[in-house]
Coordinates of C-alpha atoms and ligand atoms in Angstrom, one line a residue:
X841 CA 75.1 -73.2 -149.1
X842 CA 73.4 -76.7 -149.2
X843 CA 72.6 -77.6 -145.9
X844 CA 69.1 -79.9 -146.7
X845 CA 68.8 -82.9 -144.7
X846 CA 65.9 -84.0 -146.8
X847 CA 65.7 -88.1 -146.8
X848 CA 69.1 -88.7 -144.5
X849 CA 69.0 -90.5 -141.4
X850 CA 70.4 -89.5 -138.2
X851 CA 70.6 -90.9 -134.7
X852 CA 71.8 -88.2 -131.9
X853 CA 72.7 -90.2 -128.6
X854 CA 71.5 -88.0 -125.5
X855 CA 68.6 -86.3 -127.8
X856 CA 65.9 -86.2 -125.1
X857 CA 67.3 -82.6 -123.4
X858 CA 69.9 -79.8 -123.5
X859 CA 71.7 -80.0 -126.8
X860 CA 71.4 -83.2 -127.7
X861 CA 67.8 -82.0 -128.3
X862 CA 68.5 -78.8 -130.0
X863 CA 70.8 -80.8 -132.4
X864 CA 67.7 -83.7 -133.1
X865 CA 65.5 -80.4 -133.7
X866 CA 67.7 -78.7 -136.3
X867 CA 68.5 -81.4 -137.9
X868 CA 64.7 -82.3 -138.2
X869 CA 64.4 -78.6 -139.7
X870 CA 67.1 -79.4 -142.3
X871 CA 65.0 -82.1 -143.1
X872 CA 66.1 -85.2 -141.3
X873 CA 64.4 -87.9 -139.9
X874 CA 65.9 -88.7 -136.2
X875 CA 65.9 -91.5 -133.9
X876 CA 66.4 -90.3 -130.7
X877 CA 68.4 -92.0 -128.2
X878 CA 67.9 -91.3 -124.3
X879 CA 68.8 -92.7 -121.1
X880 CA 67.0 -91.5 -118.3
X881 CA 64.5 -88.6 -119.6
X882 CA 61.8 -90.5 -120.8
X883 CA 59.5 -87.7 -120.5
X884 CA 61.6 -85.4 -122.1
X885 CA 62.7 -87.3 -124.9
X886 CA 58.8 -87.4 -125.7
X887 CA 58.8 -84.3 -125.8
X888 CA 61.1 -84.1 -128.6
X889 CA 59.9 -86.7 -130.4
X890 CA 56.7 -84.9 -130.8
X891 CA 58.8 -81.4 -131.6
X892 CA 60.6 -83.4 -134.3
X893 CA 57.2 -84.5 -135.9
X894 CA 56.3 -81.0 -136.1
X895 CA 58.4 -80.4 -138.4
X896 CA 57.2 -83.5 -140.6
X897 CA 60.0 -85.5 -139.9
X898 CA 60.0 -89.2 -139.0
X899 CA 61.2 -89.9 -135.0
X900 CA 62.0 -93.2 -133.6
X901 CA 62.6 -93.3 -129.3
X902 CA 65.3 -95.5 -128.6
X903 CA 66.3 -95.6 -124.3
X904 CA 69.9 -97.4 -124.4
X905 CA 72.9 -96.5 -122.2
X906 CA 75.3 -95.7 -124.3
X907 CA 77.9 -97.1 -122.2
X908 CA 76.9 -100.3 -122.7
X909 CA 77.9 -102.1 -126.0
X910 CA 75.4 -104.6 -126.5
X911 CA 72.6 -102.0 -126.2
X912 CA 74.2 -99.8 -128.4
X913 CA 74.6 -102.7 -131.1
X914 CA 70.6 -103.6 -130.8
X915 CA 70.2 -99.5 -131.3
X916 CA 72.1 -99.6 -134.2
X917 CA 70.7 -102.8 -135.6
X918 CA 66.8 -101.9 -134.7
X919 CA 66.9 -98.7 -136.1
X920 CA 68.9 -99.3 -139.4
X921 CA 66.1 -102.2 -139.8
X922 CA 63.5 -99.5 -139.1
X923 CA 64.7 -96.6 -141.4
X924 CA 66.8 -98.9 -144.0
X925 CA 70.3 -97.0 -143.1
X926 CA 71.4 -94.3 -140.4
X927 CA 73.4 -91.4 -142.6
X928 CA 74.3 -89.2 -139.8
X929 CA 75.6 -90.2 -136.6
X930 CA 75.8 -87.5 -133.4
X931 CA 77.4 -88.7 -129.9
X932 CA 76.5 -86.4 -127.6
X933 CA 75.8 -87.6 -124.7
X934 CA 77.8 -87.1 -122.1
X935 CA 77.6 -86.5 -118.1
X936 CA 80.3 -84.7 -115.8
X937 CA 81.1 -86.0 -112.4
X938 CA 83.8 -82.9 -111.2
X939 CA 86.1 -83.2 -108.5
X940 CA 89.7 -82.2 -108.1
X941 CA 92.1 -85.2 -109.0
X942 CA 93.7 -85.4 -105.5
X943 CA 89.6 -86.5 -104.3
X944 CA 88.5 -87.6 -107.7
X945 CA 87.8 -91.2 -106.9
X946 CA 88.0 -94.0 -109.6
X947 CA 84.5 -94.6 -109.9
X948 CA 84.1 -90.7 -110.6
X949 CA 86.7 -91.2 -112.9
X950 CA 85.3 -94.6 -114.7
X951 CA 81.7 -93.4 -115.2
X952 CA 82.2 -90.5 -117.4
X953 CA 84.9 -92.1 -119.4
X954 CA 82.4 -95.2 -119.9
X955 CA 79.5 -93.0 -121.1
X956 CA 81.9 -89.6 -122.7
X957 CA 84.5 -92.0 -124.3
X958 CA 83.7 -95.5 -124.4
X959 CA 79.8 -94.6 -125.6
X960 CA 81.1 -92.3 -128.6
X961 CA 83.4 -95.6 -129.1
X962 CA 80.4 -97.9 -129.1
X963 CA 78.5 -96.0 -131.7
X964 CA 81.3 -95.2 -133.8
X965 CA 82.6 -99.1 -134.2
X966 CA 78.8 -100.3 -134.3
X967 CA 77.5 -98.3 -137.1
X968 CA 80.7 -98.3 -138.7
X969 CA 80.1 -101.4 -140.6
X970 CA 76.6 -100.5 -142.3
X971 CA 78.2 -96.7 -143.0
X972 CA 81.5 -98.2 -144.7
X973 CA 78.9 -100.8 -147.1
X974 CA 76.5 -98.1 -147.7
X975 CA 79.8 -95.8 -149.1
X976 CA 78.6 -92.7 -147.0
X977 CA 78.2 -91.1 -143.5
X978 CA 78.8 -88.5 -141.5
X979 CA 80.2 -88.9 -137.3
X980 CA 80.1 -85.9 -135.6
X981 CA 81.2 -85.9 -131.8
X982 CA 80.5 -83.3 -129.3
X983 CA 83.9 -82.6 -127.1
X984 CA 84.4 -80.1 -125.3
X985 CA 86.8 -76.7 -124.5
X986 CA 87.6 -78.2 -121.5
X987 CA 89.5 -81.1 -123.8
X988 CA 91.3 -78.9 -125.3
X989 CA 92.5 -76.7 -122.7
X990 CA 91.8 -78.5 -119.7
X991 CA 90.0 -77.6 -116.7
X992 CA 90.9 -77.8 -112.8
X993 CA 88.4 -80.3 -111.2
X994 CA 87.6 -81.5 -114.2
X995 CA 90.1 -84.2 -114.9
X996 CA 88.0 -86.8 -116.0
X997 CA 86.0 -84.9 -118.4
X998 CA 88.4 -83.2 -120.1
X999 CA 90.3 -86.5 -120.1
X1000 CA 87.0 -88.1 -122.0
X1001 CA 86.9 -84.8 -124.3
X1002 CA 90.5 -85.0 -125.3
X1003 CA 90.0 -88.6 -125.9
X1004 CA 87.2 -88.1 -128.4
X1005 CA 88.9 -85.9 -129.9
X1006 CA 92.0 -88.8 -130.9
X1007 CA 89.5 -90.9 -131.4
X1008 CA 87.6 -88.6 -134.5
X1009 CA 90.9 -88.1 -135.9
X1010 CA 91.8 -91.5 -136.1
X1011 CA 88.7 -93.0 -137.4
X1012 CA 88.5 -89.7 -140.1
X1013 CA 92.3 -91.4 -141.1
X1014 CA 90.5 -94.9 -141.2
X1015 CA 87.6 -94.4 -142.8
X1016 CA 88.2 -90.9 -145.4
X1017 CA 88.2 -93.2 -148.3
X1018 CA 84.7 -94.7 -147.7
X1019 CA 83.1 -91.8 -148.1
X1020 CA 82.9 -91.2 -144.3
X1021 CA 83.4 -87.7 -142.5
X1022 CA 84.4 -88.3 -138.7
X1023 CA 84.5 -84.3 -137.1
X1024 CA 84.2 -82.9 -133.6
X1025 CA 82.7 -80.3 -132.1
X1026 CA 84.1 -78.7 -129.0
X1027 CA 81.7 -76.1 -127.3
X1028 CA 82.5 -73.8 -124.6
X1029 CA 80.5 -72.7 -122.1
X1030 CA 76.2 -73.8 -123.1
X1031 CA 73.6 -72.7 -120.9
X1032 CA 72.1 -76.1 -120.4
X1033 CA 71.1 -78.3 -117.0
X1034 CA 75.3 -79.6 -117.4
X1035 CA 76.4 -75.8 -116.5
X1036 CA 73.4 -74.5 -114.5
X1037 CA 74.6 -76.6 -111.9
X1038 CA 77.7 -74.7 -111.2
X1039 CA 77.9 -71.7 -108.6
X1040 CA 77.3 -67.8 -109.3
X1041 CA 81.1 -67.5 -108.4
X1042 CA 82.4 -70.2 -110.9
X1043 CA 79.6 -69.0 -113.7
X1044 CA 81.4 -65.7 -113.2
X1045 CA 84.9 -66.8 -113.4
X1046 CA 84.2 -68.8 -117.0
X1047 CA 82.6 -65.8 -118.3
X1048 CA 85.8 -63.6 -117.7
X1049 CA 87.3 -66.5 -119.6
X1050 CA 85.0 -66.2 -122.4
X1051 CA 86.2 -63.3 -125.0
X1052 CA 83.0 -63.2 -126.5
X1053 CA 81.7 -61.9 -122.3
X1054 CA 78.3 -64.4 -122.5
X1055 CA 77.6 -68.0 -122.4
X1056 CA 77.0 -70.3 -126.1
X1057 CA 73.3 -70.9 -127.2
X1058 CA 72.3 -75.1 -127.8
X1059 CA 71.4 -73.1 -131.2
X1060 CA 75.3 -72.5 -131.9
X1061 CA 75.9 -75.9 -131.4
X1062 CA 73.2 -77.6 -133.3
X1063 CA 73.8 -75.2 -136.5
X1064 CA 77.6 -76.6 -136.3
X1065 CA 76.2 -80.0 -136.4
X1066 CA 73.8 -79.5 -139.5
X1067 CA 77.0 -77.9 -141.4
X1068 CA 79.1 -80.6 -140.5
X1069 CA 76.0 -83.0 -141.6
X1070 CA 75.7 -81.4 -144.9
X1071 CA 77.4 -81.8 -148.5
X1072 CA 78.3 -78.1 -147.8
X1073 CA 80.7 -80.0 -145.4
X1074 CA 81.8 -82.7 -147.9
X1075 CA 85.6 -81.8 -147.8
X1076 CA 86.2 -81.5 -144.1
X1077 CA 86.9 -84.4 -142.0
X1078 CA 89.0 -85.3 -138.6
X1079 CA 88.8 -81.7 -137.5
X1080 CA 87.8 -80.3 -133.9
X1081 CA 85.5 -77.1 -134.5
X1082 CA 85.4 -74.6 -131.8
X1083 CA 82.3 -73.1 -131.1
X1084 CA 83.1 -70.8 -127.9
X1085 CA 83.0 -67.2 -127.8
X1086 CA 86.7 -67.4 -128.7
X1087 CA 88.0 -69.1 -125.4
X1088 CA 90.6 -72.0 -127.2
X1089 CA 91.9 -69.3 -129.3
Ligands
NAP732 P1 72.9 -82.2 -120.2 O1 71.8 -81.1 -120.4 O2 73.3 -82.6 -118.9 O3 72.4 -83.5 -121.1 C1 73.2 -84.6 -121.1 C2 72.6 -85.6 -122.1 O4 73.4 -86.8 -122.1 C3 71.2 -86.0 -121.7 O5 70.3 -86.0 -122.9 C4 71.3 -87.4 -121.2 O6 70.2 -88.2 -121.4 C5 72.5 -87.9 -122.0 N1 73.1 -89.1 -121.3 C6 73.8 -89.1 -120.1 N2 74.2 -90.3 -119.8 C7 73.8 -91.1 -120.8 C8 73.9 -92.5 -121.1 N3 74.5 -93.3 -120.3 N4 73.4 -93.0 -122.3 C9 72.7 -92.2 -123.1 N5 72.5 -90.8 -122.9 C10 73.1 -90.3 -121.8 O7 74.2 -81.7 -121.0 P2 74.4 -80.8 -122.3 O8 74.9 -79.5 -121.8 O9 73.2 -80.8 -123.1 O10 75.6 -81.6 -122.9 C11 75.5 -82.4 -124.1 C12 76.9 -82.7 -124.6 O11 77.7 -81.5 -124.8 C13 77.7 -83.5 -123.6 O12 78.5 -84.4 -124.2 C14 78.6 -82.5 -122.9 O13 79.7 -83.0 -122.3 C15 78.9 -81.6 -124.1 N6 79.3 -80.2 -123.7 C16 78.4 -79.4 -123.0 C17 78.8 -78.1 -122.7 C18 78.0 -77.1 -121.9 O14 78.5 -76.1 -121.6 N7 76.7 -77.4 -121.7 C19 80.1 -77.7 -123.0 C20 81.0 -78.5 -123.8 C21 80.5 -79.8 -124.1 P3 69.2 -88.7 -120.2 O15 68.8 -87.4 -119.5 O16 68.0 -89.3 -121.0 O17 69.9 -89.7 -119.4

Protein backbone atom coordinates (compact mmCIF):
# COMPACT_ATOMS: atom_id res chain seq x y z
CA UNK A 1 0.00 0.00 0.00
CA UNK A 2 1.21 3.49 -1.15
CA UNK A 3 0.30 5.83 1.36
CA UNK A 4 3.64 8.49 0.93
CA UNK A 5 2.65 12.06 1.21
CA UNK A 6 6.14 13.01 0.07
CA UNK A 7 5.94 16.65 -1.81
CA UNK A 8 1.89 17.12 -1.55
CA UNK A 9 0.38 19.90 0.17
CA UNK A 10 -2.32 19.88 2.64
CA UNK A 11 -4.17 22.42 4.68
CA UNK A 12 -6.29 20.81 7.72
CA UNK A 13 -8.84 23.51 9.08
CA UNK A 14 -8.98 23.17 13.04
CA UNK A 15 -5.28 21.66 13.11
CA UNK A 16 -4.14 23.38 16.35
CA UNK A 17 -5.87 20.42 18.87
CA UNK A 18 -7.88 17.21 19.13
CA UNK A 19 -7.96 15.61 15.71
CA UNK A 20 -7.51 18.17 13.57
CA UNK A 21 -3.98 17.91 15.08
CA UNK A 22 -3.51 14.24 14.92
CA UNK A 23 -4.61 14.38 11.23
CA UNK A 24 -1.80 17.59 10.50
CA UNK A 25 0.65 15.09 12.38
CA UNK A 26 0.09 11.97 10.29
CA UNK A 27 -0.11 13.43 7.41
CA UNK A 28 3.36 15.23 8.21
CA UNK A 29 4.55 11.48 8.88
CA UNK A 30 3.35 10.39 5.40
CA UNK A 31 5.40 13.05 4.26
CA UNK A 32 3.26 16.13 3.80
CA UNK A 33 3.89 19.47 4.30
CA UNK A 34 0.84 21.27 6.30
CA UNK A 35 -0.50 24.58 6.83
CA UNK A 36 -2.28 24.63 9.76
CA UNK A 37 -5.36 26.53 10.15
CA UNK A 38 -6.65 27.58 13.80
CA UNK A 39 -9.08 29.72 15.36
CA UNK A 40 -8.72 30.34 18.84
CA UNK A 41 -5.65 27.97 20.07
CA UNK A 42 -2.89 29.94 19.29
CA UNK A 43 -0.76 28.31 21.67
CA UNK A 44 -1.67 25.08 20.73
CA UNK A 45 -1.47 25.32 17.20
CA UNK A 46 2.26 26.23 17.92
CA UNK A 47 2.61 23.48 19.33
CA UNK A 48 1.89 21.51 16.38
CA UNK A 49 3.63 23.45 14.14
CA UNK A 50 6.76 22.68 15.86
CA UNK A 51 5.55 18.64 16.05
CA UNK A 52 5.07 18.83 12.28
CA UNK A 53 8.71 20.14 11.78
CA UNK A 54 9.83 17.27 13.65
CA UNK A 55 9.08 15.27 11.29
CA UNK A 56 10.96 17.44 8.56
CA UNK A 57 8.04 18.70 7.08
CA UNK A 58 7.30 22.27 6.11
CA UNK A 59 4.32 24.07 8.44
CA UNK A 60 2.67 27.31 7.65
CA UNK A 61 0.21 28.85 10.84
CA UNK A 62 -2.73 30.32 9.38
CA UNK A 63 -5.62 31.74 12.33
CA UNK A 64 -8.90 32.27 10.12
CA UNK A 65 -12.47 31.51 11.08
CA UNK A 66 -13.59 29.30 8.95
CA UNK A 67 -16.97 30.54 8.91
CA UNK A 68 -16.11 33.50 7.35
CA UNK A 69 -15.65 33.47 3.60
CA UNK A 70 -13.33 36.18 2.95
CA UNK A 71 -10.82 34.83 5.47
CA UNK A 72 -11.03 31.61 4.11
CA UNK A 73 -10.35 33.00 0.42
CA UNK A 74 -7.11 35.05 1.78
CA UNK A 75 -6.10 31.35 3.48
CA UNK A 76 -6.48 29.73 0.38
CA UNK A 77 -4.82 32.45 -1.68
CA UNK A 78 -1.71 33.07 0.89
CA UNK A 79 -0.96 29.78 1.24
CA UNK A 80 -1.17 28.45 -2.45
CA UNK A 81 1.20 31.64 -3.07
CA UNK A 82 3.35 30.30 -0.25
CA UNK A 83 3.69 26.48 -1.16
CA UNK A 84 2.83 26.93 -5.06
CA UNK A 85 -0.52 24.56 -4.78
CA UNK A 86 -2.57 22.95 -1.81
CA UNK A 87 -3.04 18.96 -2.89
CA UNK A 88 -4.98 17.85 0.07
CA UNK A 89 -7.67 19.59 1.65
CA UNK A 90 -9.07 18.45 5.40
CA UNK A 91 -12.19 20.36 6.99
CA UNK A 92 -12.37 19.50 10.31
CA UNK A 93 -13.11 21.86 12.27
CA UNK A 94 -16.08 21.87 13.86
CA UNK A 95 -17.75 22.96 17.34
CA UNK A 96 -20.98 21.56 19.04
CA UNK A 97 -23.41 23.77 20.83
CA UNK A 98 -26.12 20.74 22.18
CA UNK A 99 -29.43 21.38 23.35
CA UNK A 100 -32.68 19.58 22.83
CA UNK A 101 -34.63 21.25 19.78
CA UNK A 102 -37.69 22.29 21.83
CA UNK A 103 -34.72 24.92 23.89
CA UNK A 104 -32.29 24.87 20.99
CA UNK A 105 -32.32 28.53 20.17
CA UNK A 106 -31.43 29.87 16.65
CA UNK A 107 -28.29 31.31 17.49
CA UNK A 108 -27.30 27.73 18.92
CA UNK A 109 -28.57 26.48 15.81
CA UNK A 110 -26.79 29.18 13.33
CA UNK A 111 -23.20 28.95 14.88
CA UNK A 112 -22.44 25.41 14.27
CA UNK A 113 -24.03 25.30 10.88
CA UNK A 114 -21.81 28.53 10.07
CA UNK A 115 -18.53 26.95 11.21
CA UNK A 116 -19.64 22.66 10.67
CA UNK A 117 -21.37 23.45 7.25
CA UNK A 118 -20.96 26.70 5.80
CA UNK A 119 -16.82 26.54 6.73
CA UNK A 120 -16.40 22.98 4.97
CA UNK A 121 -18.51 25.01 2.14
CA UNK A 122 -16.05 27.93 2.17
CA UNK A 123 -12.99 25.79 1.73
CA UNK A 124 -14.43 23.50 -0.65
CA UNK A 125 -15.69 26.38 -3.31
CA UNK A 126 -12.41 28.38 -2.57
CA UNK A 127 -9.77 25.95 -3.30
CA UNK A 128 -11.89 24.41 -5.81
CA UNK A 129 -10.66 26.58 -8.58
CA UNK A 130 -6.75 26.16 -8.21
CA UNK A 131 -7.51 22.05 -7.50
CA UNK A 132 -9.73 21.82 -10.82
CA UNK A 133 -6.60 23.88 -12.95
CA UNK A 134 -3.96 22.01 -11.34
CA UNK A 135 -6.05 18.44 -12.52
CA UNK A 136 -5.65 16.88 -8.98
CA UNK A 137 -6.87 16.95 -5.28
CA UNK A 138 -8.07 15.35 -2.69
CA UNK A 139 -11.28 16.87 -0.07
CA UNK A 140 -11.72 14.91 2.78
CA UNK A 141 -14.52 16.11 5.36
CA UNK A 142 -14.82 15.03 8.84
CA UNK A 143 -18.78 14.28 9.64
CA UNK A 144 -19.83 12.65 12.14
CA UNK A 145 -22.06 9.32 13.50
CA UNK A 146 -24.29 11.51 14.82
CA UNK A 147 -25.11 12.65 10.95
CA UNK A 148 -25.84 9.55 10.08
CA UNK A 149 -27.90 8.31 12.74
CA UNK A 150 -28.83 11.33 14.59
CA UNK A 151 -28.61 12.19 18.07
CA UNK A 152 -31.19 13.58 20.74
CA UNK A 153 -29.94 17.13 21.71
CA UNK A 154 -27.98 17.26 19.12
CA UNK A 155 -29.99 18.66 16.28
CA UNK A 156 -27.88 21.07 15.05
CA UNK A 157 -24.85 19.04 14.71
CA UNK A 158 -26.04 16.22 13.29
CA UNK A 159 -27.98 18.62 11.04
CA UNK A 160 -24.33 20.14 9.98
CA UNK A 161 -22.88 16.42 9.80
CA UNK A 162 -25.59 15.18 7.52
CA UNK A 163 -25.19 18.22 5.55
CA UNK A 164 -21.53 17.63 4.87
CA UNK A 165 -22.18 14.63 4.04
CA UNK A 166 -24.64 15.89 0.67
CA UNK A 167 -22.43 18.21 0.21
CA UNK A 168 -19.06 15.54 -0.45
CA UNK A 169 -21.33 13.63 -2.58
CA UNK A 170 -22.33 16.29 -4.65
CA UNK A 171 -19.11 18.01 -5.24
CA UNK A 172 -17.40 14.09 -5.77
CA UNK A 173 -20.38 14.16 -8.78
CA UNK A 174 -19.06 17.75 -9.83
CA UNK A 175 -15.71 17.47 -9.85
CA UNK A 176 -14.80 13.26 -10.45
CA UNK A 177 -13.59 14.05 -13.83
CA UNK A 178 -10.93 16.60 -12.74
CA UNK A 179 -9.02 14.41 -11.09
CA UNK A 180 -10.61 15.37 -7.71
CA UNK A 181 -11.60 12.89 -4.85
CA UNK A 182 -14.27 14.60 -2.44
CA UNK A 183 -14.76 11.70 0.69
CA UNK A 184 -16.06 11.96 4.29
CA UNK A 185 -15.24 10.61 7.27
CA UNK A 186 -17.76 10.06 9.90
CA UNK A 187 -16.25 9.15 13.44
CA UNK A 188 -17.99 7.92 16.37
CA UNK A 189 -17.32 8.53 19.64
CA UNK A 190 -13.14 10.30 19.94
CA UNK A 191 -11.76 10.91 23.21
CA UNK A 192 -10.95 14.56 22.55
CA UNK A 193 -11.83 18.09 24.55
CA UNK A 194 -15.46 17.85 22.10
CA UNK A 195 -16.51 14.55 24.23
CA UNK A 196 -14.68 15.06 27.51
CA UNK A 197 -17.14 17.62 28.15
CA UNK A 198 -20.08 15.32 28.42
CA UNK A 199 -21.14 13.64 31.81
CA UNK A 200 -20.04 10.09 33.40
CA UNK A 201 -23.75 9.12 32.77
CA UNK A 202 -23.94 10.09 29.02
CA UNK A 203 -20.10 8.73 28.42
CA UNK A 204 -21.64 5.57 29.67
CA UNK A 205 -24.70 5.45 27.75
CA UNK A 206 -22.64 5.98 24.17
CA UNK A 207 -20.33 3.31 25.22
CA UNK A 208 -23.21 0.75 25.47
CA UNK A 209 -23.95 2.08 22.03
CA UNK A 210 -20.57 1.39 20.82
CA UNK A 211 -20.18 -2.51 19.66
CA UNK A 212 -16.62 -2.27 19.76
CA UNK A 213 -17.34 -1.33 24.19
CA UNK A 214 -14.48 1.70 24.06
CA UNK A 215 -14.20 5.13 22.71
CA UNK A 216 -12.13 5.83 18.95
CA UNK A 217 -8.38 7.06 19.12
CA UNK A 218 -7.62 10.72 17.02
CA UNK A 219 -5.09 7.87 15.62
CA UNK A 220 -8.13 6.05 13.88
CA UNK A 221 -9.22 9.07 12.45
CA UNK A 222 -6.08 10.53 11.19
CA UNK A 223 -4.93 7.01 9.51
CA UNK A 224 -8.42 7.27 7.57
CA UNK A 225 -7.45 10.62 6.42
CA UNK A 226 -3.88 9.61 5.12
CA UNK A 227 -5.68 6.53 3.08
CA UNK A 228 -8.13 8.67 1.78
CA UNK A 229 -5.15 11.28 0.89
CA UNK A 230 -3.16 8.67 -0.86
CA UNK A 231 -2.98 7.12 -4.54
CA UNK A 232 -3.83 3.88 -2.57
CA UNK A 233 -7.29 5.81 -2.43
CA UNK A 234 -7.29 6.92 -6.16
CA UNK A 235 -10.56 5.03 -7.02
CA UNK A 236 -12.87 6.09 -4.17
CA UNK A 237 -14.67 9.23 -4.20
CA UNK A 238 -18.16 10.70 -2.61
CA UNK A 239 -18.17 8.06 0.06
CA UNK A 240 -18.84 8.53 3.92
CA UNK A 241 -16.28 6.11 5.79
CA UNK A 242 -17.24 4.97 9.16
CA UNK A 243 -14.78 4.82 11.65
CA UNK A 244 -16.68 3.85 14.92
CA UNK A 245 -16.38 0.78 16.84
CA UNK A 246 -19.30 -0.46 14.61
CA UNK A 247 -22.06 1.89 15.95
CA UNK A 248 -23.75 2.98 12.14
CA UNK A 249 -23.68 -0.52 11.21
P1 LIG B 1 -12.19 19.73 19.48
O1 LIG B 1 -11.12 19.07 20.28
O2 LIG B 1 -13.26 20.50 20.19
O3 LIG B 1 -11.51 20.66 18.38
C1 LIG B 1 -12.29 21.46 17.53
C2 LIG B 1 -11.37 22.08 16.51
O4 LIG B 1 -12.17 22.92 15.64
C3 LIG B 1 -10.32 22.98 17.15
O5 LIG B 1 -9.07 22.77 16.53
C4 LIG B 1 -10.83 24.38 16.86
O6 LIG B 1 -9.82 25.33 16.69
C5 LIG B 1 -11.55 24.18 15.53
N1 LIG B 1 -12.51 25.26 15.29
C6 LIG B 1 -13.64 25.52 15.97
N2 LIG B 1 -14.25 26.62 15.47
C7 LIG B 1 -13.46 27.05 14.44
C8 LIG B 1 -13.56 28.12 13.50
N3 LIG B 1 -14.57 28.98 13.53
N4 LIG B 1 -12.58 28.26 12.57
C9 LIG B 1 -11.53 27.39 12.54
N5 LIG B 1 -11.39 26.36 13.40
C10 LIG B 1 -12.35 26.19 14.34
O7 LIG B 1 -12.98 18.67 18.61
P2 LIG B 1 -12.51 17.29 17.96
O8 LIG B 1 -13.10 16.21 18.75
O9 LIG B 1 -11.06 17.31 17.67
O10 LIG B 1 -13.35 17.37 16.59
C11 LIG B 1 -12.76 17.62 15.32
C12 LIG B 1 -13.80 17.36 14.25
O11 LIG B 1 -14.25 16.00 14.38
C13 LIG B 1 -15.06 18.21 14.39
O12 LIG B 1 -15.55 18.54 13.12
C14 LIG B 1 -16.02 17.29 15.10
O13 LIG B 1 -17.35 17.64 14.87
C15 LIG B 1 -15.65 15.97 14.48
N6 LIG B 1 -16.07 14.81 15.28
C16 LIG B 1 -15.58 14.60 16.53
C17 LIG B 1 -16.01 13.50 17.23
C18 LIG B 1 -15.51 13.19 18.62
O14 LIG B 1 -16.03 12.24 19.23
N7 LIG B 1 -14.55 13.89 19.15
C19 LIG B 1 -16.93 12.61 16.67
C20 LIG B 1 -17.41 12.85 15.39
C21 LIG B 1 -16.96 13.95 14.69
P3 LIG B 1 -9.46 26.47 17.79
O15 LIG B 1 -9.37 25.76 19.11
O16 LIG B 1 -8.18 27.05 17.30
O17 LIG B 1 -10.60 27.47 17.75
Amino acid sequence: MNLVLEEKVALVTGAGRGIGRQIALTLAECGADVILNYHGSKEAAKETEKAVKEFGRRAFLYPCDVSDSDAVKKMIEESTKEFGKIDILVNNAGITRDNLLMRMSEEEFDAVMDINLKGTFHCIRHIARQMIRQKSGRIISISSVSGVLGNAGQANYCASKAGIIGLTKSAAREFASRGITVNAVAPGFIDTEMTAVLSKEVQEDILNRIPMKQFGRVEDIAQMVAFLASDAARYITGQVISVDGGMAM
